[in-house]
CSV table of C-alpha atoms and ligand atoms in Angstrom, one decimal:
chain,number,residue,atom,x,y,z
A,1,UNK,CA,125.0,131.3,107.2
A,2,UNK,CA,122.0,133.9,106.4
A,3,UNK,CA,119.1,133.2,109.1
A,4,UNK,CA,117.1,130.5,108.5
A,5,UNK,CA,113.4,132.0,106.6
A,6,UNK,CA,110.3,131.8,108.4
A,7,UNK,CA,107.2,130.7,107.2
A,8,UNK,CA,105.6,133.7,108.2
A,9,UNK,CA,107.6,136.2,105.8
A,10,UNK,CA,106.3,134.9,102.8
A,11,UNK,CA,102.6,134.6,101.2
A,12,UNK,CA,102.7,132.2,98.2
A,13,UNK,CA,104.7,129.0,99.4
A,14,UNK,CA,105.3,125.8,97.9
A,15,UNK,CA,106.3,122.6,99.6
A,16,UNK,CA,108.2,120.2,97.0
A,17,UNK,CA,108.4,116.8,98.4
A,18,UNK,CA,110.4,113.5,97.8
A,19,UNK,CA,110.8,110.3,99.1
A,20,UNK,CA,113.2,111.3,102.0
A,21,UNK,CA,110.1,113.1,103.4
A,22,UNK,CA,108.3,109.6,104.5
A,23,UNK,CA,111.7,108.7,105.4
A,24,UNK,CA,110.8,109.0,109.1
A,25,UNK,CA,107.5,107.3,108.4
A,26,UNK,CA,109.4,103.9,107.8
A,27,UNK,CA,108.4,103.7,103.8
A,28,UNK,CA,111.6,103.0,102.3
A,29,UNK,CA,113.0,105.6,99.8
A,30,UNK,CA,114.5,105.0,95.8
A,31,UNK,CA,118.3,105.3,95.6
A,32,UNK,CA,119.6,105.3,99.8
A,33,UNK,CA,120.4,102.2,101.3
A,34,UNK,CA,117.1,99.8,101.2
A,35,UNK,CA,116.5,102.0,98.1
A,36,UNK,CA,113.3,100.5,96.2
A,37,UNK,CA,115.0,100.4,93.4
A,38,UNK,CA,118.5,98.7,94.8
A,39,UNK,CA,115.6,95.8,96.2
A,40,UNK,CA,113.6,95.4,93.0
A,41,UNK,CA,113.8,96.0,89.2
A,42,UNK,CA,112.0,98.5,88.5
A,43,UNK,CA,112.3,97.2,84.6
A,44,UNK,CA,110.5,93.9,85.8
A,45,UNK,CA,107.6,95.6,88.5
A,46,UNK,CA,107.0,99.0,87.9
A,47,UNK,CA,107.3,99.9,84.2
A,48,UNK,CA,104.3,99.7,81.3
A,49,UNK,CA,106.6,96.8,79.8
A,50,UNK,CA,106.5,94.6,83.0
A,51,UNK,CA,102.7,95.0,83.1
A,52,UNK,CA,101.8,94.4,79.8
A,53,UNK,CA,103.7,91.2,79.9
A,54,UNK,CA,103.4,89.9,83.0
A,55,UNK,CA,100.9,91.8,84.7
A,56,UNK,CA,100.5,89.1,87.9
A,57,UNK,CA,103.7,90.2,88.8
A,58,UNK,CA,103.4,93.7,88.7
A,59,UNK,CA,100.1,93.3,91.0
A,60,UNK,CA,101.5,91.3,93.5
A,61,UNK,CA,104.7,93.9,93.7
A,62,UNK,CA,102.0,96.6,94.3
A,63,UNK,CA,100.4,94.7,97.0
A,64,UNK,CA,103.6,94.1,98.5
A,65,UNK,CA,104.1,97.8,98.6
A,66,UNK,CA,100.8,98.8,99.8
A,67,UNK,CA,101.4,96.1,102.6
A,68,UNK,CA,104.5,98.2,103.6
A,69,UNK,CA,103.5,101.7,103.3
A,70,UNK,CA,100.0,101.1,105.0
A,71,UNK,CA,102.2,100.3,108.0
A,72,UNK,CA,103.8,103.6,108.0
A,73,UNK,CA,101.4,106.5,109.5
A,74,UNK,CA,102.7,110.8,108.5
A,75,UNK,CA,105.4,111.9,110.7
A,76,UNK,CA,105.9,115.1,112.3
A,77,UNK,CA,107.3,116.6,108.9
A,78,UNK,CA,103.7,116.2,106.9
A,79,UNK,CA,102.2,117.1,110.2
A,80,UNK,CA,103.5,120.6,110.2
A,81,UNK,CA,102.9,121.1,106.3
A,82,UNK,CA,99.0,120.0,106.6
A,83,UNK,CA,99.1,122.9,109.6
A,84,UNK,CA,100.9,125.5,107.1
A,85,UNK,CA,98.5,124.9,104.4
A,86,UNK,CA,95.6,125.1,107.1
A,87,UNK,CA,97.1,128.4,108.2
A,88,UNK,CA,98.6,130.0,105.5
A,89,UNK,CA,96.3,130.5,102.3
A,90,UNK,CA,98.4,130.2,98.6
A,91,UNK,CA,100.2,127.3,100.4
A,92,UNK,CA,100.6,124.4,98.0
A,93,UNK,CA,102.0,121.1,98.1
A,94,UNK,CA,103.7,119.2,94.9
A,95,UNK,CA,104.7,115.8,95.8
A,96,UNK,CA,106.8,112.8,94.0
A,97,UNK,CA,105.4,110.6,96.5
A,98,UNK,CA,102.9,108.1,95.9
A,99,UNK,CA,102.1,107.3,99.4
A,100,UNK,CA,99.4,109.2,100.6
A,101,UNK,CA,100.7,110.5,103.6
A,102,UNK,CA,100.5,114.0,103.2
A,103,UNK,CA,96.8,113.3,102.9
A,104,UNK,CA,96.7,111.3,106.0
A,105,UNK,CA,97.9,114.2,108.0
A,106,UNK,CA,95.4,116.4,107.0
A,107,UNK,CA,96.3,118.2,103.4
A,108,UNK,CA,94.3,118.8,100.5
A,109,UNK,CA,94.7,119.6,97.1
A,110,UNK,CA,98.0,117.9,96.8
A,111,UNK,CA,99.3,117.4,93.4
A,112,UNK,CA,100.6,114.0,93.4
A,113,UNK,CA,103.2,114.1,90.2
A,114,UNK,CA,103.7,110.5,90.1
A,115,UNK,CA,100.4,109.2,90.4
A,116,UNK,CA,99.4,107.2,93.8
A,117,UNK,CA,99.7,103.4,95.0
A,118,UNK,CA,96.3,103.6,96.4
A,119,UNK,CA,94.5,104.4,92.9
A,120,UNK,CA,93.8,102.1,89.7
A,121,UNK,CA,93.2,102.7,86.1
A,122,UNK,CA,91.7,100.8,83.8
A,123,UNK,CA,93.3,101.7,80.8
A,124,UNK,CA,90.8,99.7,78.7
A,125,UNK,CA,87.7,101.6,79.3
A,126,UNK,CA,89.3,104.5,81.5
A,127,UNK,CA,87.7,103.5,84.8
A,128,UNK,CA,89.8,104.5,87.9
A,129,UNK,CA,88.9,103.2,91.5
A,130,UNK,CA,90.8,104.5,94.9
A,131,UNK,CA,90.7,102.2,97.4
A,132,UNK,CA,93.1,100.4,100.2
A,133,UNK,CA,92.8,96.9,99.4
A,134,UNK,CA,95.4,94.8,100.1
A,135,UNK,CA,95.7,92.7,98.2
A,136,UNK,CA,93.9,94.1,95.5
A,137,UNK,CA,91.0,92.7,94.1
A,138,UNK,CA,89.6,92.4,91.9
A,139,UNK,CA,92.3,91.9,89.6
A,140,UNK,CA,90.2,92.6,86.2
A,141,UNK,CA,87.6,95.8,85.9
A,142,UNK,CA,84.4,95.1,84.7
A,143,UNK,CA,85.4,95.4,81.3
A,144,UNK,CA,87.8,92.1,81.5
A,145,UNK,CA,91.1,94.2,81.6
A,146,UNK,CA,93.5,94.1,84.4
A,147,UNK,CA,93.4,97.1,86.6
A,148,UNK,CA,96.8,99.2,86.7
A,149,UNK,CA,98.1,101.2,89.4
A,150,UNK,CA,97.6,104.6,88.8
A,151,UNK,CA,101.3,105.7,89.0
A,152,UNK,CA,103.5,107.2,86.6
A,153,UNK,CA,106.2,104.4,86.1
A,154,UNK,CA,109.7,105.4,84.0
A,155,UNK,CA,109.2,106.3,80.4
A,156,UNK,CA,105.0,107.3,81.2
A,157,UNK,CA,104.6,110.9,80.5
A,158,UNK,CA,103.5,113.1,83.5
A,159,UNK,CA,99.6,113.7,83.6
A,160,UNK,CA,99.3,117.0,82.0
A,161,UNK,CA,96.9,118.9,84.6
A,162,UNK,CA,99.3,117.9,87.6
A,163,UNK,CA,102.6,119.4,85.5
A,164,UNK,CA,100.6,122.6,84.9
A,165,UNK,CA,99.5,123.2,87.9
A,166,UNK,CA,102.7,122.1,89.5
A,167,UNK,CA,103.9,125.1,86.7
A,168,UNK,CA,102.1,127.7,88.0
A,169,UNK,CA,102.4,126.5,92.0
A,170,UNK,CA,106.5,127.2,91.0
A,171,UNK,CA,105.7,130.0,88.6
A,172,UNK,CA,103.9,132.4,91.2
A,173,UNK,CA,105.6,131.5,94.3
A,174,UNK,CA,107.5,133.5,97.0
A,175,UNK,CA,109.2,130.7,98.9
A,176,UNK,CA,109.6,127.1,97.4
A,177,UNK,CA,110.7,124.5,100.0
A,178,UNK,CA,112.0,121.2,98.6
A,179,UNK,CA,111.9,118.6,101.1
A,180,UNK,CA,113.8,114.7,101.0
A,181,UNK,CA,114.1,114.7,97.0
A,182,UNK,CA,117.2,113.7,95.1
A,183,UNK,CA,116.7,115.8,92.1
A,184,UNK,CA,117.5,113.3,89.8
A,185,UNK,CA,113.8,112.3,88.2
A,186,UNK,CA,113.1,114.3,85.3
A,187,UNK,CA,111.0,116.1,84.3
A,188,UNK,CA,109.9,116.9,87.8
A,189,UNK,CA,113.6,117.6,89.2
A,190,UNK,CA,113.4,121.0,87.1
A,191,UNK,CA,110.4,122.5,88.9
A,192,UNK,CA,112.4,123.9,91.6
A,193,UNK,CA,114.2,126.0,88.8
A,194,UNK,CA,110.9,127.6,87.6
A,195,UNK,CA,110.4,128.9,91.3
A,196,UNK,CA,114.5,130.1,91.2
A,197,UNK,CA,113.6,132.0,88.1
A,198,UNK,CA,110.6,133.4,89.4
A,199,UNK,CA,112.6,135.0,92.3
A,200,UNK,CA,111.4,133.0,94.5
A,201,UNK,CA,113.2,132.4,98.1
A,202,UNK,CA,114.9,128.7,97.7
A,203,UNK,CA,114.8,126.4,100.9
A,204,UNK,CA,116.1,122.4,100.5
A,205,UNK,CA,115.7,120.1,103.1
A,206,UNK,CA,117.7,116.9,103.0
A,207,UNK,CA,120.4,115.6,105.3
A,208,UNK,CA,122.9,115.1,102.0
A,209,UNK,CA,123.6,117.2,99.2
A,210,UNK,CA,122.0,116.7,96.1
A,211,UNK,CA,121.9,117.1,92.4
A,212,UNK,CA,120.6,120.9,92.6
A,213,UNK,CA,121.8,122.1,96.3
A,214,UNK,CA,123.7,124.6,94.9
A,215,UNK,CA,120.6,126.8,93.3
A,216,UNK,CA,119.5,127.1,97.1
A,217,UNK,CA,119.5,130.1,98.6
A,218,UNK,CA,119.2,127.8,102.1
A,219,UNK,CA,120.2,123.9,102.7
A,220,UNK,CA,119.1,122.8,106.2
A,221,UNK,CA,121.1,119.8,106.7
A,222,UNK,CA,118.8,117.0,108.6
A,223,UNK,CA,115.7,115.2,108.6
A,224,UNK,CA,112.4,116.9,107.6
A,225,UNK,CA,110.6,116.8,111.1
A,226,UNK,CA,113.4,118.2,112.5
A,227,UNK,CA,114.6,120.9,110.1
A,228,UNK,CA,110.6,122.1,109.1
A,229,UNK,CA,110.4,123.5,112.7
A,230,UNK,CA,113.3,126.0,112.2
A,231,UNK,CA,110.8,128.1,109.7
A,232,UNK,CA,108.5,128.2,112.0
A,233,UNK,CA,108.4,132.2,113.8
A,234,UNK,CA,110.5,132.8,117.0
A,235,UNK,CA,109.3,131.6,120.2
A,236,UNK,CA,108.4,134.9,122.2
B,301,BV8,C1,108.8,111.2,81.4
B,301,BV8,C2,107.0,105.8,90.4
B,301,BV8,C3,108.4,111.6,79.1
B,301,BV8,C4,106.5,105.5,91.7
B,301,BV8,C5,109.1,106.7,89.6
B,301,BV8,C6,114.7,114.3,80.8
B,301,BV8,C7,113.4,114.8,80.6
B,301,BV8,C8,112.3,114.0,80.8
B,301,BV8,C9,112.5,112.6,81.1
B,301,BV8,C10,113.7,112.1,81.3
B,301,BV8,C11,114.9,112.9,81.1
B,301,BV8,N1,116.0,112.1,81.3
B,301,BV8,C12,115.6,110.9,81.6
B,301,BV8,C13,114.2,110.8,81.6
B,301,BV8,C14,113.5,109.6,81.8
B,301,BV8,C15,113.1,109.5,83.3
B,301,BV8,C16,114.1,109.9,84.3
B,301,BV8,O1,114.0,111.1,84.8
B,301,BV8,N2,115.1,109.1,84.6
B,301,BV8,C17,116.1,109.5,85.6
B,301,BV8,C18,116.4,108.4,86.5
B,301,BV8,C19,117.4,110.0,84.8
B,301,BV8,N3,111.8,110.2,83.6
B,301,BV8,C20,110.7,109.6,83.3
B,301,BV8,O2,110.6,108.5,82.7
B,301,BV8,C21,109.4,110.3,83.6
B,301,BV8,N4,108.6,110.3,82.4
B,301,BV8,O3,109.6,112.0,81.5
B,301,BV8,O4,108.0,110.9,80.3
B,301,BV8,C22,109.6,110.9,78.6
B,301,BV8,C23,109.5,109.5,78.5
B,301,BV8,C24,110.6,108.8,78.0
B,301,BV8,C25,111.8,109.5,77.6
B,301,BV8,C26,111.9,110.9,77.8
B,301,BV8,C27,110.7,111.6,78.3
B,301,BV8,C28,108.7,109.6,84.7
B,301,BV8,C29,109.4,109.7,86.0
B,301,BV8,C30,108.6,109.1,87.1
B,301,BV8,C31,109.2,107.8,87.5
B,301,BV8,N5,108.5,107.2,88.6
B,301,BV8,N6,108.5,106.0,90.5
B,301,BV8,C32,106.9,104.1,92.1
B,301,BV8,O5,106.9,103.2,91.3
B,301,BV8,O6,107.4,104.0,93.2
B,301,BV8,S1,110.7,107.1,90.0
B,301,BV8,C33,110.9,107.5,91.7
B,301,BV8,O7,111.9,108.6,91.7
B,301,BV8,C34,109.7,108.0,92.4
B,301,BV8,O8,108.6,108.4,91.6
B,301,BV8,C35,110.3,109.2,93.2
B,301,BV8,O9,109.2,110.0,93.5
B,301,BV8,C36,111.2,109.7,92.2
B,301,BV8,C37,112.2,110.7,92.7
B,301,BV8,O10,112.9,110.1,93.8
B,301,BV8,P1,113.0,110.9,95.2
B,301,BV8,O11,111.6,111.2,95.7
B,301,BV8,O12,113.9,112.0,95.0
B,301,BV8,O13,113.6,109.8,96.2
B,301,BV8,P2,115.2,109.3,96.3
B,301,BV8,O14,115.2,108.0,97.0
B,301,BV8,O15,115.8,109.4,95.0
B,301,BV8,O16,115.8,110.5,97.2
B,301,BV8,C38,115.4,110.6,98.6
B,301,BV8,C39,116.0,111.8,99.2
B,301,BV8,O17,115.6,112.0,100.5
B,301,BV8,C40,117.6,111.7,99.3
B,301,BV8,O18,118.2,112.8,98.7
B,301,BV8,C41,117.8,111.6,100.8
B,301,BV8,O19,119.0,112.2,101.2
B,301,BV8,C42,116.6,112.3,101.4
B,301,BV8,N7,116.2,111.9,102.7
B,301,BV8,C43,116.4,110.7,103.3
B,301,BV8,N8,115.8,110.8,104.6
B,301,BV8,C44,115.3,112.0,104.7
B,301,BV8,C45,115.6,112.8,103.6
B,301,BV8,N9,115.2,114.1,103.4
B,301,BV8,C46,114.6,114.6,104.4
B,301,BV8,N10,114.3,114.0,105.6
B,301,BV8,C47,114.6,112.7,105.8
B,301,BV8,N11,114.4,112.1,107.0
B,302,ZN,ZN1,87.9,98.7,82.2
């Protein structure tokens, strides 16, 4: 197996997260065992359908989720990437996740592809609030309309500033490193190819295979705060 890449070799580097990287934080993940989606129908909590019929339910899903993941502080893994991205200029972070956490531990400009739990739009008059209420109220903006959370359900298309910049993150980068994702969610499971076609160096994390494990130049087989360490340089 070639040696594992170091963080140091490389200027422009992107971290690509997924669920599997708040694994070790306690918030549940989509398809594993405990999946999200294997507990709840997506089709009856977390779609534009489910809310515009019944949109009680959808709320009180949402507070049920924030309730869980505000339990759950960063782990080791986001740790080490908010110190990267402190260290190491060019270093930007894409996530799936809609948790926050990478946030929490101390990194900034993240582009959150899938919206996050802890923001509302109104998508009556276009007011957005951030906030950690739980549960969340109120219910209605000022305008009468329910408040919505701010995350990109199944069948929503991606916010067009995050994909582009998500793009250009994958476009111009020297080392993409996709951490805890299944690579089954379109359309962002095709970023990592952008970075592949770019030339970039490939890293996955994730202690399975997955859909896309074969484009990898390197798959470190284990848990993010475990496997992140091994890019970092030699001890003396
Ligand atoms: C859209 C919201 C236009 C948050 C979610 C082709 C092109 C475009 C679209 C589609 C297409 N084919 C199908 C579609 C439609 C659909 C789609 O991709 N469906 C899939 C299932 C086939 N895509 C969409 O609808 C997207 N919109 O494209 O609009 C359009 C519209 C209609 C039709 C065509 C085009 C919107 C997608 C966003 C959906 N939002 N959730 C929420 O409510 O919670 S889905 C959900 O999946 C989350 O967002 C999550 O981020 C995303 C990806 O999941 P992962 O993060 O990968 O998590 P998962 O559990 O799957 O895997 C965890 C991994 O971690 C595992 O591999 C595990 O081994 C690993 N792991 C575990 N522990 C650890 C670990 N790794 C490291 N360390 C550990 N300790
Ligand atoms: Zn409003």
């Amino acid at each position: 197996m070639p040696d594992i890449p170091r963080f140091t070799e490389f200027s422009r580097i992107v971290i690509f997260t997924g669920a599997g990287m708040s694994a070790e934080s306690g918030v549940p993940t989509y398809r594993g065992q405990g999946g999200v989606w294997k507990q709840y129908d997506y089709r009856r909590y977390a779609c534009q359908q489910a809310f515009d019929s019944d949109p009680a339910a959808v709320m009180e899903f949402h507070d049920y989720r924030r309730k869980l993941v505000d339990q759950c502080p960063p782990n080791a893994g986001h740790q080490l990437v908010a110190e990267l991205q402190a260290r190491k200029a060019h270093t930007r972070i894409i996530t799936q996740n809609i948790d926050g956490l990478h946030q929490a531990a101390g990194a900034t400009d993240v582009v959150e592809l899938h919206g996050s739990l802890w923001r509302l739009r109104c998508d009556g008059c276009g007011a957005r609030r951030e906030g950690r209420d739980i549960p969340i109220v109120p219910r209605h903006c000022a305008c009468g309309r329910y408040w919505r959370p701010d995350i990109v359900w199944f069948g929503d298309m991606l916010d067009e500033a995050n994909l582009e910049s998500a793009i250009s993150a994958m476009d111009g980068c020297d080392l993409l490193v996709s951490i805890g994702t299944s690579a089954v969610v379109y359309p962002a499971a095709q970023l990592p190819t952008l970075a592949r076609d770019s030339g970039a160096t490939l890293v996955e994390i994730n202690p399975e295979e997955t859909e896309l494990s074969a484009m990898y130049h390197h798959c470190l087989r284990g848990p993010a705060s475990q496997m992140l360490p091994k890019m970092l340089p030699k001890l003396l």
